[in-house]
Coordinates of C-alpha atoms in Angstrom, one line a residue:
Chain A
M1 CA 0.0 0.0 0.0
K2 CA 1.3 3.5 -0.9
K3 CA 2.2 5.7 2.0
R4 CA -0.5 8.3 1.2
D5 CA -3.2 5.6 0.9
L6 CA -2.0 4.3 4.3
R7 CA -2.3 7.7 5.9
E8 CA -5.9 8.0 4.5
K9 CA -6.8 4.6 6.0
A10 CA -5.2 5.7 9.3
A11 CA -7.6 8.7 9.4
D12 CA -10.5 6.2 8.8
L13 CA -9.1 4.1 11.6
L14 CA -9.2 7.1 14.0
K15 CA -12.8 7.6 13.1
N16 CA -13.5 3.9 13.7
D17 CA -14.6 3.8 10.1
L18 CA -12.9 0.5 9.0
A19 CA -14.1 -3.1 8.9
P20 CA -12.6 -5.2 11.8
G21 CA -10.5 -7.3 9.3
E22 CA -9.2 -4.2 7.5
E23 CA -8.4 -2.5 10.8
Q24 CA -5.9 -5.2 11.8
E25 CA -4.3 -5.0 8.4
I26 CA -3.9 -1.2 8.6
I27 CA -2.5 -1.5 12.1
K28 CA 0.0 -4.0 10.8
E29 CA 1.0 -1.8 7.8
L30 CA 1.3 1.2 10.1
G31 CA 3.6 -0.8 12.3
N32 CA 5.9 -1.3 9.3
E33 CA 6.0 2.5 9.0
G34 CA 7.1 2.8 12.7
I35 CA 3.7 3.7 14.1
T36 CA 3.2 1.2 16.9
P37 CA -0.3 -0.1 18.0
E38 CA 0.3 1.8 21.3
E39 CA 0.8 5.0 19.4
I40 CA -2.4 4.3 17.4
E41 CA -4.3 3.8 20.7
S42 CA -3.0 7.1 22.1
L43 CA -3.9 8.9 18.8
K44 CA -7.4 7.5 19.1
E45 CA -7.7 8.8 22.6
M46 CA -6.4 12.1 21.5
S47 CA -8.9 12.2 18.7
S48 CA -11.9 11.4 20.9
G49 CA -10.6 13.8 23.7
I50 CA -10.9 16.8 21.4
E51 CA -14.7 16.6 21.7
N52 CA -14.4 17.0 25.5
A53 CA -11.7 19.7 25.4
F54 CA -14.3 22.5 25.5
D55 CA -17.3 21.0 27.0
H56 CA -19.7 23.9 27.6
N57 CA -23.2 24.9 26.8
P58 CA -24.1 28.2 25.3
S59 CA -25.9 30.8 27.4
G60 CA -29.5 32.0 27.1
R61 CA -28.0 35.1 25.4
M62 CA -27.4 33.2 22.2
D63 CA -31.1 32.0 22.1
D64 CA -32.3 35.5 22.8
M65 CA -30.2 36.9 19.9
F66 CA -31.4 34.2 17.5
Y67 CA -35.1 34.4 18.3
S68 CA -35.1 38.2 18.2
M69 CA -33.4 38.0 14.8
L70 CA -35.8 35.3 13.7
K71 CA -38.8 37.5 14.7
S72 CA -37.4 40.4 12.8
E73 CA -36.6 38.4 9.7
T74 CA -40.1 36.8 9.8
R75 CA -41.6 40.2 10.0
K76 CA -39.6 41.4 7.0
E77 CA -40.7 38.3 5.0
E78 CA -44.3 39.0 5.8
Q79 CA -43.8 42.6 4.9
G80 CA -42.2 41.6 1.7
E81 CA -45.1 39.4 0.8
L82 CA -47.5 42.2 1.4
N83 CA -45.5 44.6 -0.6
S84 CA -45.2 42.2 -3.5
I85 CA -49.0 42.3 -4.1
P86 CA -50.0 45.8 -5.5
A87 CA -53.6 45.6 -4.3
L88 CA -52.5 44.8 -0.7
R89 CA -49.8 47.5 -0.9
N90 CA -52.5 50.0 -1.7
K91 CA -54.7 48.7 1.0
Y92 CA -51.8 48.8 3.5
T93 CA -51.0 52.4 2.5
L94 CA -54.6 53.3 3.0
M95 CA -54.6 51.7 6.4
L96 CA -51.5 53.6 7.4
V97 CA -53.1 56.9 6.3
A98 CA -56.3 56.0 8.2
A99 CA -54.2 55.2 11.3
G100 CA -52.4 58.5 11.0
I101 CA -55.7 60.4 10.8
T102 CA -57.1 58.5 13.7
L103 CA -54.0 59.3 15.8
F104 CA -54.2 63.0 14.8
I105 CA -57.9 63.1 15.9
L106 CA -57.2 61.3 19.1
G107 CA -54.2 63.6 19.8
W108 CA -56.3 66.7 19.2
F109 CA -59.2 65.3 21.2
S110 CA -56.9 64.4 24.1
A111 CA -55.3 67.9 24.0
S112 CA -58.6 69.6 24.1
M113 CA -59.6 67.3 27.0
F114 CA -56.6 68.5 29.0
K115 CA -57.4 72.1 28.2
A116 CA -60.9 71.8 29.4
S117 CA -60.7 72.5 33.1
S118 CA -64.3 71.5 33.5
Y119 CA -63.4 67.8 33.1
N120 CA -62.5 66.1 36.3
S121 CA -60.1 63.2 36.7
D122 CA -62.9 60.6 36.9
E123 CA -64.2 61.7 33.6
L124 CA -60.7 61.6 32.1
A125 CA -60.1 58.1 33.5
G126 CA -63.5 57.0 32.1
L127 CA -62.5 58.4 28.6
S128 CA -59.1 56.7 28.8
G129 CA -60.9 53.4 29.6
E130 CA -63.2 53.8 26.7
I131 CA -60.3 54.4 24.3
K132 CA -58.6 51.3 25.7
D133 CA -61.7 49.3 25.2
L134 CA -61.9 50.6 21.6
R135 CA -58.3 49.5 21.0
E136 CA -59.0 46.1 22.4
T137 CA -62.1 45.7 20.2
L138 CA -60.0 46.8 17.2
V139 CA -57.2 44.3 17.8
L140 CA -59.7 41.5 18.5
T141 CA -61.5 42.3 15.3
M142 CA -58.2 42.1 13.5
L143 CA -57.5 38.7 15.1
D144 CA -60.5 37.4 13.1
Q145 CA -59.2 38.6 9.8
A146 CA -58.6 36.1 7.0
S147 CA -55.1 37.4 6.3
A148 CA -52.4 35.8 8.5
S149 CA -50.3 38.9 8.4
E150 CA -53.3 40.9 9.8
R151 CA -53.6 38.4 12.6
I152 CA -49.9 38.5 13.3
K153 CA -50.2 42.3 13.5
A154 CA -53.1 41.9 15.9
V155 CA -51.2 39.6 18.3
N156 CA -48.2 41.9 18.2
M157 CA -50.6 44.8 19.1
I158 CA -52.0 42.7 22.0
K159 CA -48.5 42.2 23.3
E160 CA -48.1 45.9 23.5
L161 CA -51.4 46.5 25.2
D162 CA -51.2 47.0 28.9
S163 CA -54.2 44.8 29.5
S164 CA -54.9 41.5 31.0
N165 CA -58.7 41.1 30.8
E166 CA -60.3 37.8 30.2
R167 CA -61.5 38.7 26.7
I168 CA -57.9 39.2 25.5
I169 CA -56.6 36.0 27.1
E170 CA -59.5 34.0 25.7
N171 CA -58.8 35.3 22.2
L172 CA -55.1 34.6 22.6
F173 CA -55.9 31.0 23.6
K174 CA -58.3 30.7 20.6
A175 CA -55.5 31.8 18.3
L176 CA -53.0 29.4 20.0
N177 CA -55.3 26.4 19.8
T178 CA -57.1 26.9 16.5
D179 CA -55.3 29.4 14.2
E180 CA -54.2 27.7 11.0
N181 CA -50.9 29.7 10.8
D182 CA -47.9 28.5 12.8
N183 CA -46.6 32.1 13.2
V184 CA -49.8 33.4 14.6
R185 CA -50.0 30.5 17.1
L186 CA -46.3 31.0 18.1
L187 CA -46.9 34.7 18.7
A188 CA -50.0 34.0 20.6
L189 CA -48.0 31.7 22.8
E190 CA -45.3 34.4 23.3
A191 CA -48.0 36.9 24.2
L192 CA -49.5 34.6 26.8
I193 CA -46.2 34.3 28.6
K194 CA -46.7 37.5 30.5
Y195 CA -49.9 36.1 32.0
T196 CA -48.4 32.9 33.4
G197 CA -48.6 34.3 36.9
N198 CA -52.3 33.5 36.6
N199 CA -53.0 29.9 37.5
E200 CA -55.9 29.5 35.1
V201 CA -53.6 30.7 32.2
R202 CA -51.0 28.1 33.2
H203 CA -53.6 25.4 33.4
Q204 CA -54.9 26.3 29.9
L205 CA -51.4 26.4 28.5
V206 CA -50.8 22.9 29.8
S207 CA -54.0 21.7 28.2
S208 CA -52.9 23.3 24.9
I209 CA -49.7 21.2 24.7
S210 CA -51.2 18.1 23.2
K211 CA -53.1 20.3 20.6
Q212 CA -49.9 21.6 19.1
T213 CA -48.6 19.9 16.0
S214 CA -46.0 22.4 14.9
P215 CA -42.4 21.4 16.0
M216 CA -41.5 25.0 16.7
I217 CA -44.5 25.6 19.0
Q218 CA -43.9 22.2 20.7
L219 CA -40.3 23.3 21.3
R220 CA -41.3 26.7 22.7
M221 CA -43.9 25.0 24.9
T222 CA -41.2 22.7 26.3
E223 CA -39.0 25.7 27.1
I224 CA -41.8 27.6 28.7
M225 CA -42.9 24.7 30.9
T226 CA -39.4 24.0 31.9
T227 CA -38.8 27.6 32.8
L228 CA -42.0 27.7 34.8
N229 CA -41.2 24.3 36.4
E230 CA -44.7 23.3 35.6
K231 CA -44.8 19.6 36.7
S232 CA -48.5 19.2 35.7
S233 CA -47.3 19.5 32.0
V234 CA -45.5 16.1 32.2
P235 CA -48.6 13.9 31.3
E236 CA -49.3 16.2 28.3
F237 CA -45.7 15.9 27.1
R238 CA -45.9 12.1 27.5
R239 CA -49.0 12.2 25.3
L240 CA -47.0 14.0 22.7
L241 CA -44.1 11.5 23.0
E242 CA -46.6 8.7 22.1
D243 CA -46.8 10.2 18.6
S244 CA -44.4 8.2 16.4
N245 CA -44.3 11.1 13.9
L246 CA -43.0 13.6 16.5
N247 CA -40.0 15.5 15.2
Y248 CA -36.7 13.9 16.4
S249 CA -35.2 17.1 18.0
V250 CA -38.5 17.9 19.6
R251 CA -38.7 14.4 21.0
T252 CA -35.2 14.8 22.5
R253 CA -36.0 18.2 24.0
I254 CA -39.3 16.9 25.5
Q255 CA -37.6 13.8 27.0
D256 CA -35.0 16.1 28.6
A257 CA -37.8 18.4 29.9
V258 CA -39.7 15.5 31.4
V259 CA -36.6 14.4 33.2
T260 CA -36.0 18.0 34.5
L261 CA -39.6 18.4 35.6
L262 CA -39.9 15.1 37.4
Chain B
M1 CA -39.5 15.9 9.3
D2 CA -35.9 15.9 8.0
D3 CA -33.6 18.9 7.8
N4 CA -34.1 19.4 4.0
A5 CA -37.8 19.3 4.4
I6 CA -37.7 21.9 7.1
M7 CA -35.3 24.0 5.0
S8 CA -37.7 23.8 2.0
L9 CA -40.3 25.4 4.4
V10 CA -37.8 28.2 5.2
T11 CA -37.0 28.8 1.5
G12 CA -40.7 28.9 0.8
G13 CA -41.1 31.8 3.2
E14 CA -41.8 30.1 6.5
I15 CA -38.7 31.7 8.1
S16 CA -39.8 30.7 11.6
A17 CA -39.2 27.0 10.8
M18 CA -35.5 27.9 11.0
G19 CA -36.1 27.8 14.8
I20 CA -36.2 24.0 14.6
L21 CA -32.9 23.8 12.8
Y22 CA -31.4 26.2 15.2
E23 CA -32.4 24.1 18.1
K24 CA -30.8 21.0 16.5
Y25 CA -27.5 22.6 15.4
K26 CA -26.8 25.3 17.9
K27 CA -24.8 23.0 20.2
P28 CA -22.6 21.4 17.5
L29 CA -22.0 24.8 15.9
Y30 CA -21.2 26.4 19.3
G31 CA -18.8 23.5 20.1
Y32 CA -17.1 24.0 16.7
F33 CA -16.5 27.8 17.3
L34 CA -15.5 27.2 20.9
K35 CA -12.6 25.0 19.7
V36 CA -11.7 27.3 16.8
T37 CA -11.6 30.3 19.2
L38 CA -10.0 28.3 22.0
G39 CA -12.8 28.7 24.4
D40 CA -14.0 32.2 23.8
C41 CA -17.7 31.6 24.8
H42 CA -18.9 35.2 24.0
T43 CA -17.4 35.3 20.5
S44 CA -18.6 31.7 19.8
E45 CA -22.2 32.7 20.6
D46 CA -21.9 35.7 18.3
L47 CA -20.5 33.6 15.6
V48 CA -23.3 31.0 15.8
H49 CA -25.7 34.0 15.6
T50 CA -23.9 35.2 12.4
V51 CA -24.1 31.7 10.9
F52 CA -27.9 31.6 11.3
Y53 CA -28.3 35.1 10.2
R54 CA -26.5 34.3 7.0
A55 CA -28.4 31.0 6.6
I56 CA -31.6 33.0 6.6
K57 CA -30.2 35.8 4.4
Y58 CA -28.9 33.3 1.8
K59 CA -31.5 30.7 2.2
A60 CA -32.1 30.6 -1.5
S61 CA -28.6 29.2 -2.1
F62 CA -29.7 26.0 -0.4
K63 CA -30.7 23.8 -3.3
G64 CA -31.4 20.7 -1.3
Q65 CA -28.8 18.6 -3.2
G66 CA -26.5 18.0 -0.3
S67 CA -27.2 17.7 3.4
F68 CA -28.3 20.7 5.4
A69 CA -25.5 20.1 7.9
K70 CA -22.9 20.4 5.2
W71 CA -24.4 23.6 3.9
L72 CA -24.6 25.1 7.4
F73 CA -21.0 24.2 8.3
H74 CA -19.9 25.7 5.0
I75 CA -21.3 29.0 6.2
A76 CA -19.7 28.4 9.6
H77 CA -16.3 27.8 7.8
N78 CA -16.7 31.1 6.0
V79 CA -17.7 32.9 9.2
S80 CA -14.6 31.4 10.8
I81 CA -12.4 32.7 8.0
D82 CA -13.9 36.2 8.4
Q83 CA -13.3 36.1 12.1
K84 CA -9.7 35.1 11.6
K85 CA -9.2 38.2 9.4
K86 CA -10.6 40.3 12.2
V87 CA -8.3 38.9 14.8
T88 CA -4.7 40.0 14.3
G89 CA -1.9 37.9 15.6
I90 CA -2.0 34.3 17.0
I91 CA -4.6 33.3 19.5
E92 CA -2.8 31.7 22.4
Y93 CA -4.8 29.6 24.8
T94 CA -4.8 30.7 28.4
A95 CA -7.2 29.5 31.1
D96 CA -8.5 33.1 31.3
I97 CA -10.0 32.9 27.9
L98 CA -12.5 30.3 29.1
H99 CA -15.0 33.0 30.1
G100 CA -17.7 31.2 32.0
I101 CA -16.4 27.6 31.6
P102 CA -16.2 26.2 35.0
V103 CA -12.9 24.5 35.8
R104 CA -13.9 21.6 38.0
Y105 CA -11.6 20.5 40.7
D106 CA -12.8 17.2 42.2
D107 CA -11.5 15.5 45.4
Q108 CA -11.1 12.3 43.5
D109 CA -7.6 12.0 42.1
D110 CA -8.7 10.5 38.7
K111 CA -11.1 13.3 38.0
A112 CA -8.5 15.9 39.0
Q113 CA -6.1 14.2 36.7
R114 CA -8.7 14.3 33.9
N115 CA -9.2 18.0 34.4
E116 CA -5.4 18.5 34.2
N117 CA -5.3 16.4 31.0
L118 CA -8.1 18.5 29.5
E119 CA -6.3 21.7 30.4
T120 CA -3.1 20.4 28.7
L121 CA -5.2 19.3 25.7
R122 CA -6.7 22.8 25.4
K123 CA -3.2 24.2 25.5
A124 CA -2.0 21.7 22.9
L125 CA -5.0 22.6 20.6
G126 CA -3.8 26.2 20.9
K127 CA -0.4 25.3 19.6
L128 CA -1.9 23.9 16.3
T129 CA -2.3 26.3 13.4
S130 CA -5.8 27.7 13.1
E131 CA -6.2 25.6 9.9
E132 CA -5.2 22.4 11.6
R133 CA -7.4 23.2 14.6
E134 CA -10.4 23.8 12.4
L135 CA -9.8 20.7 10.4
V136 CA -9.5 18.3 13.4
T137 CA -12.6 20.1 14.9
M138 CA -14.7 19.7 11.8
C139 CA -13.6 16.1 11.3
K140 CA -15.0 15.3 14.8
I141 CA -18.5 16.7 14.1
E142 CA -20.8 13.7 14.1
C143 CA -23.1 14.8 11.2
L144 CA -20.2 15.4 8.8
R145 CA -18.2 12.8 6.8
Y146 CA -14.7 13.3 5.5
S147 CA -16.2 14.0 2.1
D148 CA -18.4 16.7 3.5
V149 CA -15.4 18.3 5.2
A150 CA -13.5 18.1 1.9
D151 CA -16.3 20.0 0.1
I152 CA -16.5 22.6 2.9
M153 CA -12.8 23.3 3.0
G154 CA -12.3 23.1 -0.8
I155 CA -9.7 20.3 -0.7
S156 CA -9.9 16.6 -1.8
E157 CA -11.1 14.0 0.6
S158 CA -7.8 12.3 0.4
N159 CA -6.1 15.5 1.5
V160 CA -8.5 15.9 4.4
K161 CA -7.7 12.4 5.7
V162 CA -3.9 12.9 5.3
R163 CA -3.9 16.3 7.0
M164 CA -6.2 15.1 9.7
F165 CA -3.9 12.2 10.6
R166 CA -0.9 14.5 10.5
A167 CA -2.6 17.1 12.7
I168 CA -3.7 14.5 15.3
R169 CA -0.1 13.2 15.5
K170 CA 1.2 16.7 15.9
L171 CA -1.4 17.4 18.6
R172 CA -0.4 14.2 20.4
D173 CA 3.3 15.2 20.3
I174 CA 2.6 18.7 21.6
F175 CA 0.4 17.2 24.3
M176 CA 3.2 14.8 25.4
K177 CA 5.7 17.7 25.6
L178 CA 3.4 19.8 27.6
E179 CA 2.6 16.9 30.0
K180 CA 6.3 16.3 30.4
C181 CA 6.9 20.0 31.2
R182 CA 4.1 19.8 33.8
Y183 CA 5.5 16.7 35.5
E184 CA 8.9 18.3 35.6
K185 CA 7.5 21.5 37.2
T186 CA 5.2 19.8 39.7
G187 CA 7.2 16.6 40.2
S188 CA 4.0 14.7 40.3

């Protein structure tokens, strides 16, 4: 065997990529080249030791960076899709103009409210409550739109609303459990995280686990339940594990989560 | 759902599906960069982020003919080259560079010995050239074959194997020298 061919086979040997018979032959040939079986053993150890040289897990910072970039890129993609359809682009422009006019009127209206000394603080609070209700109604109406991008926008608006009423939570769960679009469901899940201090929300989140079929939502559910240390989620995760079509990486993560939670 | 099927979702506009691939490959990629940068955790995290950013940006270049892992590590290799251009001079391994990596000191002698051996191995890896270090690191990635590494690095498979064997022998020689020095210093 040529020296170069032998070196190639030696690399296969280090990767345990040779048939048993061939391995002995190569070890013998290498011996003729002055490379003893002991040296080969130590080279194998060295090769496998490399994997453990820097045994460390990345921090949550890396996940944060990735998921925030993913969110922004997803938004750009959605925006690109909207802009690529002229009719929608016009509709979108019209909506922006309408939103601008509404903001102007609201601004003028609010300014005049503050100027009018005859209004007392109760009336102002009542008015602010009505505006809040109107915004909630608007986003909930948007959540029923046929277009996925409109529904995504609605969920993002809900996330920014400083509101935790039952109507909002109920609609977020409706989106999480029934929306046909994975992105809408994922965003609804993200929006629900801030309500997990509420036991009923946690309970409903646990019930939602086995309804999810998208790997990315299953993964996110796994992360959330692990972070919350929600032990009641274990039976639901086990139900998911029974599905033979479950994504391999999701399965591994769920198995890890179950071990952590138990 | 295999990687290529998920990637076809991404190229079809379902960018969020990249999250599944990120979850699967974040650790191998992080491990790769950790070895290339000799344990710089912060930089390694940034580099993994850059790889996935580029994977999304250039998603259309994935034609589904080869494995997703090979395509992803090709990006990682390019990111690594760009990083090398940014870093001037030779990176020397010191224990200080292991930001956040806990150095475990166990009471049991064998574990303490193992920690010392790992420390020597890290130093030895630091004495390889950056090309040699990247090659041995990439050849150890489970989802990559020698032929994949050859495509990624733009050399023949035969060359990968020959260089790999040579680099491992060099690493072993450096390791032995460092160990000898350590024994002479400590007398243990």
